[in-house]
PDB file of C-alpha atoms and ligand atoms in Angstrom:
ATOM      1  CA  UNK A   1     155.574 145.734  40.780  1.00 58.00           C
ATOM      2  CA  UNK A   2     157.163 148.023  38.179  1.00 68.00           C
ATOM      3  CA  UNK A   3     160.649 149.381  38.465  1.00 69.00           C
ATOM      4  CA  UNK A   4     159.618 152.825  39.805  1.00 64.00           C
ATOM      5  CA  UNK A   5     157.317 151.397  42.500  1.00 65.00           C
ATOM      6  CA  UNK A   6     160.036 148.967  43.522  1.00 60.00           C
ATOM      7  CA  UNK A   7     162.622 151.772  43.777  1.00 60.00           C
ATOM      8  CA  UNK A   8     160.265 153.923  45.925  1.00 58.00           C
ATOM      9  CA  UNK A   9     159.542 150.879  48.123  1.00 57.00           C
ATOM     10  CA  UNK A  10     163.256 150.260  48.664  1.00 56.00           C
ATOM     11  CA  UNK A  11     163.942 153.920  49.503  1.00 56.00           C
ATOM     12  CA  UNK A  12     161.021 154.063  51.956  1.00 54.00           C
ATOM     13  CA  UNK A  13     162.058 150.836  53.646  1.00 52.00           C
ATOM     14  CA  UNK A  14     165.648 152.020  53.924  1.00 54.00           C
ATOM     15  CA  UNK A  15     164.565 155.425  55.340  1.00 51.00           C
ATOM     16  CA  UNK A  16     162.274 153.885  57.950  1.00 47.00           C
ATOM     17  CA  UNK A  17     164.971 151.402  58.967  1.00 48.00           C
ATOM     18  CA  UNK A  18     167.539 154.223  59.187  1.00 46.00           C
ATOM     19  CA  UNK A  19     165.291 156.573  61.204  1.00 45.00           C
ATOM     20  CA  UNK A  20     163.984 153.979  63.638  1.00 45.00           C
ATOM     21  CA  UNK A  21     167.460 152.505  63.910  1.00 48.00           C
ATOM     22  CA  UNK A  22     168.869 155.873  64.937  1.00 51.00           C
ATOM     23  CA  UNK A  23     166.089 156.971  67.231  1.00 55.00           C
ATOM     24  CA  UNK A  24     165.704 153.872  69.387  1.00 58.00           C
ATOM     25  CA  UNK A  25     169.412 153.694  69.988  1.00 67.00           C
ATOM     26  CA  UNK A  26     169.974 157.277  71.045  1.00 70.00           C
ATOM     27  CA  UNK A  27     166.990 157.157  73.405  1.00 76.00           C
ATOM     28  CA  UNK A  28     168.558 154.261  75.272  1.00 83.00           C
ATOM     29  CA  UNK A  29     171.788 155.924  76.336  1.00 87.00           C
ATOM     30  CA  UNK A  30     171.991 159.025  78.594  1.00 88.00           C
ATOM     31  CA  UNK A  31     172.190 162.252  76.577  1.00 82.00           C
ATOM     32  CA  UNK A  32     171.306 160.254  73.508  1.00 76.00           C
ATOM     33  CA  UNK A  33     168.924 162.899  72.287  1.00 64.00           C
ATOM     34  CA  UNK A  34     171.267 165.773  73.052  1.00 63.00           C
ATOM     35  CA  UNK A  35     174.185 164.402  71.110  1.00 61.00           C
ATOM     36  CA  UNK A  36     172.099 162.230  68.820  1.00 60.00           C
ATOM     37  CA  UNK A  37     174.341 159.775  67.008  1.00 59.00           C
ATOM     38  CA  UNK A  38     177.482 161.726  67.869  1.00 67.00           C
ATOM     39  CA  UNK A  39     177.952 159.440  70.850  1.00 81.00           C
ATOM     40  CA  UNK A  40     177.829 156.396  68.584  1.00 85.00           C
ATOM     41  CA  UNK A  41     179.618 157.573  65.446  1.00 85.00           C
ATOM     42  CA  UNK A  42     183.048 158.943  64.679  1.00 83.00           C
ATOM     43  CA  UNK A  43     181.699 162.203  63.235  1.00 80.00           C
ATOM     44  CA  UNK A  44     177.927 162.360  63.536  1.00 74.00           C
ATOM     45  CA  UNK A  45     175.159 160.198  62.099  1.00 71.00           C
ATOM     46  CA  UNK A  46     176.008 158.231  58.981  1.00 76.00           C
ATOM     47  CA  UNK A  47     179.775 158.053  59.622  1.00 84.00           C
ATOM     48  CA  UNK A  48     181.334 154.792  60.878  1.00 88.00           C
ATOM     49  CA  UNK A  49     180.572 153.685  64.423  1.00 88.00           C
ATOM     50  CA  UNK A  50     183.137 154.596  67.040  1.00 91.00           C
ATOM     51  CA  UNK A  51     184.141 152.089  69.774  1.00 92.00           C
ATOM     52  CA  UNK A  52     181.199 153.124  71.968  1.00 92.00           C
ATOM     53  CA  UNK A  53     178.813 152.790  69.007  1.00 89.00           C
ATOM     54  CA  UNK A  54     180.186 149.300  68.363  1.00 90.00           C
ATOM     55  CA  UNK A  55     179.607 148.322  72.002  1.00 91.00           C
ATOM     56  CA  UNK A  56     176.041 149.647  71.759  1.00 86.00           C
ATOM     57  CA  UNK A  57     175.537 147.926  68.406  1.00 84.00           C
ATOM     58  CA  UNK A  58     176.696 144.603  69.863  1.00 85.00           C
ATOM     59  CA  UNK A  59     173.617 144.734  72.114  1.00 81.00           C
ATOM     60  CA  UNK A  60     171.130 145.175  69.280  1.00 77.00           C
ATOM     61  CA  UNK A  61     168.950 142.121  68.771  1.00 71.00           C
ATOM     62  CA  UNK A  62     166.227 141.745  66.127  1.00 71.00           C
ATOM     63  CA  UNK A  63     163.453 144.182  67.076  1.00 68.00           C
ATOM     64  CA  UNK A  64     165.857 146.416  68.978  1.00 61.00           C
ATOM     65  CA  UNK A  65     163.721 146.643  72.115  1.00 65.00           C
ATOM     66  CA  UNK A  66     166.409 145.729  74.601  1.00 70.00           C
ATOM     67  CA  UNK A  67     167.850 148.208  77.088  1.00 74.00           C
ATOM     68  CA  UNK A  68     171.340 149.217  76.043  1.00 83.00           C
ATOM     69  CA  UNK A  69     172.399 151.324  78.998  1.00 90.00           C
ATOM     70  CA  UNK A  70     173.170 149.720  82.351  1.00 92.00           C
ATOM     71  CA  UNK A  71     175.972 149.018  84.843  1.00 94.00           C
ATOM     72  CA  UNK A  72     177.854 146.684  82.490  1.00 93.00           C
ATOM     73  CA  UNK A  73     177.972 149.108  79.545  1.00 93.00           C
ATOM     74  CA  UNK A  74     178.693 151.992  81.976  1.00 93.00           C
ATOM     75  CA  UNK A  75     181.658 150.056  83.405  1.00 91.00           C
ATOM     76  CA  UNK A  76     183.318 149.620  79.990  1.00 92.00           C
ATOM     77  CA  UNK A  77     185.859 152.094  78.699  1.00 89.00           C
ATOM     78  CA  UNK A  78     184.892 151.807  75.044  1.00 92.00           C
ATOM     79  CA  UNK A  79     187.352 154.371  73.700  1.00 89.00           C
ATOM     80  CA  UNK A  80     190.231 153.353  75.970  1.00 82.00           C
ATOM     81  CA  UNK A  81     190.866 156.837  77.382  1.00 79.00           C
ATOM     82  CA  UNK A  82     190.912 155.609  80.991  1.00 76.00           C
ATOM     83  CA  UNK A  83     187.424 156.898  81.814  1.00 82.00           C
ATOM     84  CA  UNK A  84     184.461 154.562  81.865  1.00 87.00           C
ATOM     85  CA  UNK A  85     181.474 155.201  79.619  1.00 93.00           C
ATOM     86  CA  UNK A  86     179.514 155.982  82.803  1.00 92.00           C
ATOM     87  CA  UNK A  87     182.048 158.567  83.949  1.00 87.00           C
ATOM     88  CA  UNK A  88     181.963 160.204  80.517  1.00 90.00           C
ATOM     89  CA  UNK A  89     178.156 160.354  80.459  1.00 92.00           C
ATOM     90  CA  UNK A  90     177.913 161.494  84.123  1.00 89.00           C
ATOM     91  CA  UNK A  91     176.244 158.264  85.244  1.00 91.00           C
ATOM     92  CA  UNK A  92     179.140 156.253  86.749  1.00 86.00           C
ATOM     93  CA  UNK A  93     176.934 153.412  88.036  1.00 89.00           C
ATOM     94  CA  UNK A  94     174.825 153.088  84.907  1.00 93.00           C
ATOM     95  CA  UNK A  95     171.573 153.672  86.817  1.00 94.00           C
ATOM     96  CA  UNK A  96     169.906 155.839  84.177  1.00 93.00           C
ATOM     97  CA  UNK A  97     166.800 154.336  82.596  1.00 90.00           C
ATOM     98  CA  UNK A  98     165.039 155.290  79.399  1.00 84.00           C
ATOM     99  CA  UNK A  99     162.538 158.078  80.243  1.00 86.00           C
ATOM    100  CA  UNK A 100     164.553 159.393  83.224  1.00 90.00           C
ATOM    101  CA  UNK A 101     165.934 162.938  83.089  1.00 90.00           C
ATOM    102  CA  UNK A 102     169.526 162.965  81.849  1.00 88.00           C
ATOM    103  CA  UNK A 103     171.943 162.422  84.741  1.00 89.00           C
ATOM    104  CA  UNK A 104     174.663 164.759  85.974  1.00 83.00           C
ATOM    105  CA  UNK A 105     175.662 168.111  84.552  1.00 80.00           C
ATOM    106  CA  UNK A 106     175.242 168.489  80.757  1.00 81.00           C
ATOM    107  CA  UNK A 107     178.319 170.745  80.666  1.00 77.00           C
ATOM    108  CA  UNK A 108     180.466 167.921  82.012  1.00 79.00           C
ATOM    109  CA  UNK A 109     179.279 165.248  79.622  1.00 87.00           C
ATOM    110  CA  UNK A 110     182.078 163.921  77.483  1.00 89.00           C
ATOM    111  CA  UNK A 111     182.259 161.520  74.616  1.00 89.00           C
ATOM    112  CA  UNK A 112     182.546 157.785  75.343  1.00 92.00           C
ATOM    113  CA  UNK A 113     183.555 157.201  71.715  1.00 90.00           C
ATOM    114  CA  UNK A 114     186.377 159.732  71.547  1.00 87.00           C
ATOM    115  CA  UNK A 115     189.675 159.084  73.387  1.00 83.00           C
ATOM    116  CA  UNK A 116     190.553 162.801  73.120  1.00 80.00           C
ATOM    117  CA  UNK A 117     187.416 163.899  74.988  1.00 83.00           C
ATOM    118  CA  UNK A 118     187.096 163.026  78.660  1.00 80.00           C
ATOM    119  CA  UNK A 119     185.880 164.457  81.982  1.00 80.00           C
ATOM    120  CA  UNK A 120     187.461 167.722  83.167  1.00 75.00           C
ATOM    121  CA  UNK A 121     188.174 168.738  86.753  1.00 79.00           C
ATOM    122  CA  UNK A 122     184.872 168.592  88.609  1.00 73.00           C
ATOM    123  CA  UNK A 123     183.628 170.098  91.833  1.00 74.00           C
ATOM    124  CA  UNK A 124     182.728 167.424  94.358  1.00 76.00           C
ATOM    125  CA  UNK A 125     180.552 167.927  97.403  1.00 70.00           C
ATOM    126  CA  UNK A 126     182.708 166.395 100.055  1.00 69.00           C
ATOM    127  CA  UNK A 127     181.659 167.685 103.476  1.00 69.00           C
ATOM    128  CA  UNK A 128     183.993 165.234 105.221  1.00 71.00           C
ATOM    129  CA  UNK A 129     187.086 166.342 103.353  1.00 66.00           C
ATOM    130  CA  UNK A 130     186.322 170.058 103.021  1.00 70.00           C
ATOM    131  CA  UNK A 131     188.776 171.984 105.123  1.00 78.00           C
ATOM    132  CA  UNK A 132     189.391 175.649 105.562  1.00 88.00           C
ATOM    133  CA  UNK A 133     192.864 175.322 104.073  1.00 94.00           C
ATOM    134  CA  UNK A 134     194.667 174.296 100.908  1.00 96.00           C
ATOM    135  CA  UNK A 135     194.955 170.522 100.649  1.00 95.00           C
ATOM    136  CA  UNK A 136     196.297 168.234  97.964  1.00 96.00           C
ATOM    137  CA  UNK A 137     194.853 164.798  98.717  1.00 96.00           C
ATOM    138  CA  UNK A 138     196.512 161.473  97.930  1.00 97.00           C
ATOM    139  CA  UNK A 139     195.486 160.179  94.527  1.00 97.00           C
ATOM    140  CA  UNK A 140     193.203 157.167  94.464  1.00 95.00           C
ATOM    141  CA  UNK A 141     193.772 154.442  93.522  1.00 94.00           C
ATOM    142  CA  UNK A 142     197.521 154.334  93.854  1.00 97.00           C
ATOM    143  CA  UNK A 143     199.232 152.440  92.290  1.00 97.00           C
ATOM    144  CA  UNK A 144     196.834 152.635  89.372  1.00 95.00           C
ATOM    145  CA  UNK A 145     196.015 151.462  85.877  1.00 90.00           C
ATOM    146  CA  UNK A 146     194.484 152.850  83.742  1.00 83.00           C
ATOM    147  CA  UNK A 147     193.270 155.952  85.617  1.00 86.00           C
ATOM    148  CA  UNK A 148     193.465 157.674  89.001  1.00 92.00           C
ATOM    149  CA  UNK A 149     191.632 160.495  90.760  1.00 92.00           C
ATOM    150  CA  UNK A 150     193.440 163.500  92.227  1.00 95.00           C
ATOM    151  CA  UNK A 151     191.488 165.766  94.583  1.00 94.00           C
ATOM    152  CA  UNK A 152     192.302 169.107  96.091  1.00 95.00           C
ATOM    153  CA  UNK A 153     190.655 171.575  98.414  1.00 94.00           C
ATOM    154  CA  UNK A 154     190.851 175.359  98.239  1.00 94.00           C
ATOM    155  CA  UNK A 155     189.493 177.695 100.951  1.00 93.00           C
ATOM    156  CA  UNK A 156     189.464 180.923  98.892  1.00 94.00           C
ATOM    157  CA  UNK A 157     189.116 181.935  95.247  1.00 94.00           C
ATOM    158  CA  UNK A 158     192.355 180.759  93.647  1.00 94.00           C
ATOM    159  CA  UNK A 159     194.121 180.362  90.376  1.00 95.00           C
ATOM    160  CA  UNK A 160     194.919 176.661  90.368  1.00 95.00           C
ATOM    161  CA  UNK A 161     197.315 174.638  88.285  1.00 96.00           C
ATOM    162  CA  UNK A 162     197.475 170.872  88.679  1.00 97.00           C
ATOM    163  CA  UNK A 163     200.259 169.343  86.606  1.00 97.00           C
ATOM    164  CA  UNK A 164     201.848 165.946  86.233  1.00 98.00           C
ATOM    165  CA  UNK A 165     205.590 165.502  85.789  1.00 98.00           C
ATOM    166  CA  UNK A 166     207.811 162.508  85.189  1.00 97.00           C
ATOM    167  CA  UNK A 167     210.728 161.774  87.515  1.00 97.00           C
ATOM    168  CA  UNK A 168     213.034 163.834  85.256  1.00 97.00           C
ATOM    169  CA  UNK A 169     210.850 166.849  86.036  1.00 97.00           C
ATOM    170  CA  UNK A 170     209.425 167.055  82.510  1.00 97.00           C
ATOM    171  CA  UNK A 171     205.830 168.224  82.217  1.00 97.00           C
ATOM    172  CA  UNK A 172     203.596 165.332  81.148  1.00 97.00           C
ATOM    173  CA  UNK A 173     200.055 166.621  81.497  1.00 94.00           C
ATOM    174  CA  UNK A 174     198.230 169.750  82.635  1.00 93.00           C
ATOM    175  CA  UNK A 175     195.037 168.663  84.382  1.00 92.00           C
ATOM    176  CA  UNK A 176     193.895 172.096  85.539  1.00 91.00           C
ATOM    177  CA  UNK A 177     194.872 175.695  84.821  1.00 88.00           C
ATOM    178  CA  UNK A 178     191.914 177.798  85.838  1.00 86.00           C
ATOM    179  CA  UNK A 179     190.299 179.984  88.495  1.00 90.00           C
ATOM    180  CA  UNK A 180     188.249 178.053  91.049  1.00 90.00           C
ATOM    181  CA  UNK A 181     185.897 179.108  93.834  1.00 89.00           C
ATOM    182  CA  UNK A 182     186.303 177.605  97.349  1.00 91.00           C
ATOM    183  CA  UNK A 183     185.526 173.892  97.446  1.00 90.00           C
ATOM    184  CA  UNK A 184     186.778 170.387  96.879  1.00 90.00           C
ATOM    185  CA  UNK A 185     187.617 169.330  93.345  1.00 90.00           C
ATOM    186  CA  UNK A 186     188.501 166.100  91.662  1.00 89.00           C
ATOM    187  CA  UNK A 187     190.505 165.538  88.489  1.00 92.00           C
ATOM    188  CA  UNK A 188     190.911 162.249  86.684  1.00 87.00           C
ATOM    189  CA  UNK A 189     194.175 161.348  85.042  1.00 90.00           C
ATOM    190  CA  UNK A 190     194.054 158.639  82.405  1.00 85.00           C
ATOM    191  CA  UNK A 191     197.793 158.024  82.000  1.00 90.00           C
ATOM    192  CA  UNK A 192     197.978 160.039  78.787  1.00 87.00           C
ATOM    193  CA  UNK A 193     200.172 163.076  78.136  1.00 89.00           C
ATOM    194  CA  UNK A 194     199.077 166.408  76.665  1.00 85.00           C
ATOM    195  CA  UNK A 195     199.330 164.894  73.186  1.00 82.00           C
ATOM    196  CA  UNK A 196     196.941 162.069  74.110  1.00 77.00           C
ATOM    197  CA  UNK A 197     199.712 159.467  74.062  1.00 85.00           C
ATOM    198  CA  UNK A 198     199.720 156.748  76.734  1.00 87.00           C
ATOM    199  CA  UNK A 199     202.816 157.195  78.927  1.00 94.00           C
ATOM    200  CA  UNK A 200     204.961 154.338  80.185  1.00 96.00           C
ATOM    201  CA  UNK A 201     204.575 152.691  83.575  1.00 97.00           C
ATOM    202  CA  UNK A 202     206.526 154.220  86.448  1.00 97.00           C
ATOM    203  CA  UNK A 203     206.594 156.942  89.057  1.00 98.00           C
ATOM    204  CA  UNK A 204     204.952 160.285  88.330  1.00 98.00           C
ATOM    205  CA  UNK A 205     204.634 163.457  90.384  1.00 98.00           C
ATOM    206  CA  UNK A 206     201.576 165.653  90.629  1.00 98.00           C
ATOM    207  CA  UNK A 207     201.890 169.245  91.738  1.00 98.00           C
ATOM    208  CA  UNK A 208     199.212 171.640  92.907  1.00 98.00           C
ATOM    209  CA  UNK A 209     199.797 175.376  92.778  1.00 98.00           C
ATOM    210  CA  UNK A 210     196.996 177.500  94.215  1.00 97.00           C
ATOM    211  CA  UNK A 211     197.782 181.142  94.909  1.00 94.00           C
ATOM    212  CA  UNK A 212     200.986 180.860  96.983  1.00 93.00           C
ATOM    213  CA  UNK A 213     200.351 177.233  98.053  1.00 97.00           C
ATOM    214  CA  UNK A 214     202.423 174.490  96.425  1.00 98.00           C
ATOM    215  CA  UNK A 215     202.499 170.789  97.118  1.00 98.00           C
ATOM    216  CA  UNK A 216     203.832 167.811  95.178  1.00 98.00           C
ATOM    217  CA  UNK A 217     203.013 164.126  95.647  1.00 98.00           C
ATOM    218  CA  UNK A 218     204.058 160.857  94.030  1.00 98.00           C
ATOM    219  CA  UNK A 219     202.034 158.164  92.326  1.00 98.00           C
ATOM    220  CA  UNK A 220     202.775 154.953  90.472  1.00 98.00           C
ATOM    221  CA  UNK A 221     201.360 153.985  87.095  1.00 97.00           C
ATOM    222  CA  UNK A 222     201.405 150.212  86.718  1.00 96.00           C
ATOM    223  CA  UNK A 223     201.891 148.297  83.476  1.00 87.00           C
TER     224      UNK A 223
HETATM  225 CA1   CA B 301     186.202 156.274  77.855  1.00 59.05          CA
HETATM  226 CA1   CA B 302     186.199 159.759  75.822  1.00 59.05          CA
END
């Protein structure tokens, strides 16, 4: 084999390895094709693997035919933002299988490899809890670590703010500041402030303002 043939052989081998390596991985996580390697890499294909990409990579065996996605990978919080990989990819239980339609709402899909990107306030169909009045529900779980869910109900179109304060009354995090149609909504708080910094353990207050309705409740972030 002369030098040129050898060089072409190496390039071809590397390309095939690269392409197959990328494609089989992204097809085995929900929304893999939509976001391609952006769910596995810090800044798109070719850049270093992010924490989620490393967790996926740890499941690669020779041949790469194993199923990556499942309840155990969905239950991990690879990027440490307080939301599980399943919550970020709209498949909390990790039930999605290769070949299924992508789960959940594409607009709500967030990035399991990026601690600054996580699920926003979502509308939840909750016939049992829906009431024809403003309600701020107790957060769950409480006490909590690392994350908790805060739900509210609004009976009419409302401008809603949902904010978290420390016991000194200082604003820690704005979870919602938007117009919402009647319904029940759920926000997740991951114990980080508006700058993405993990806050210390202790008592926090969450306040809902919706039109003229205001209510404040307490919750406890554990160490
Ligand atoms: Ca996460
Ligand atoms: Ca994330």
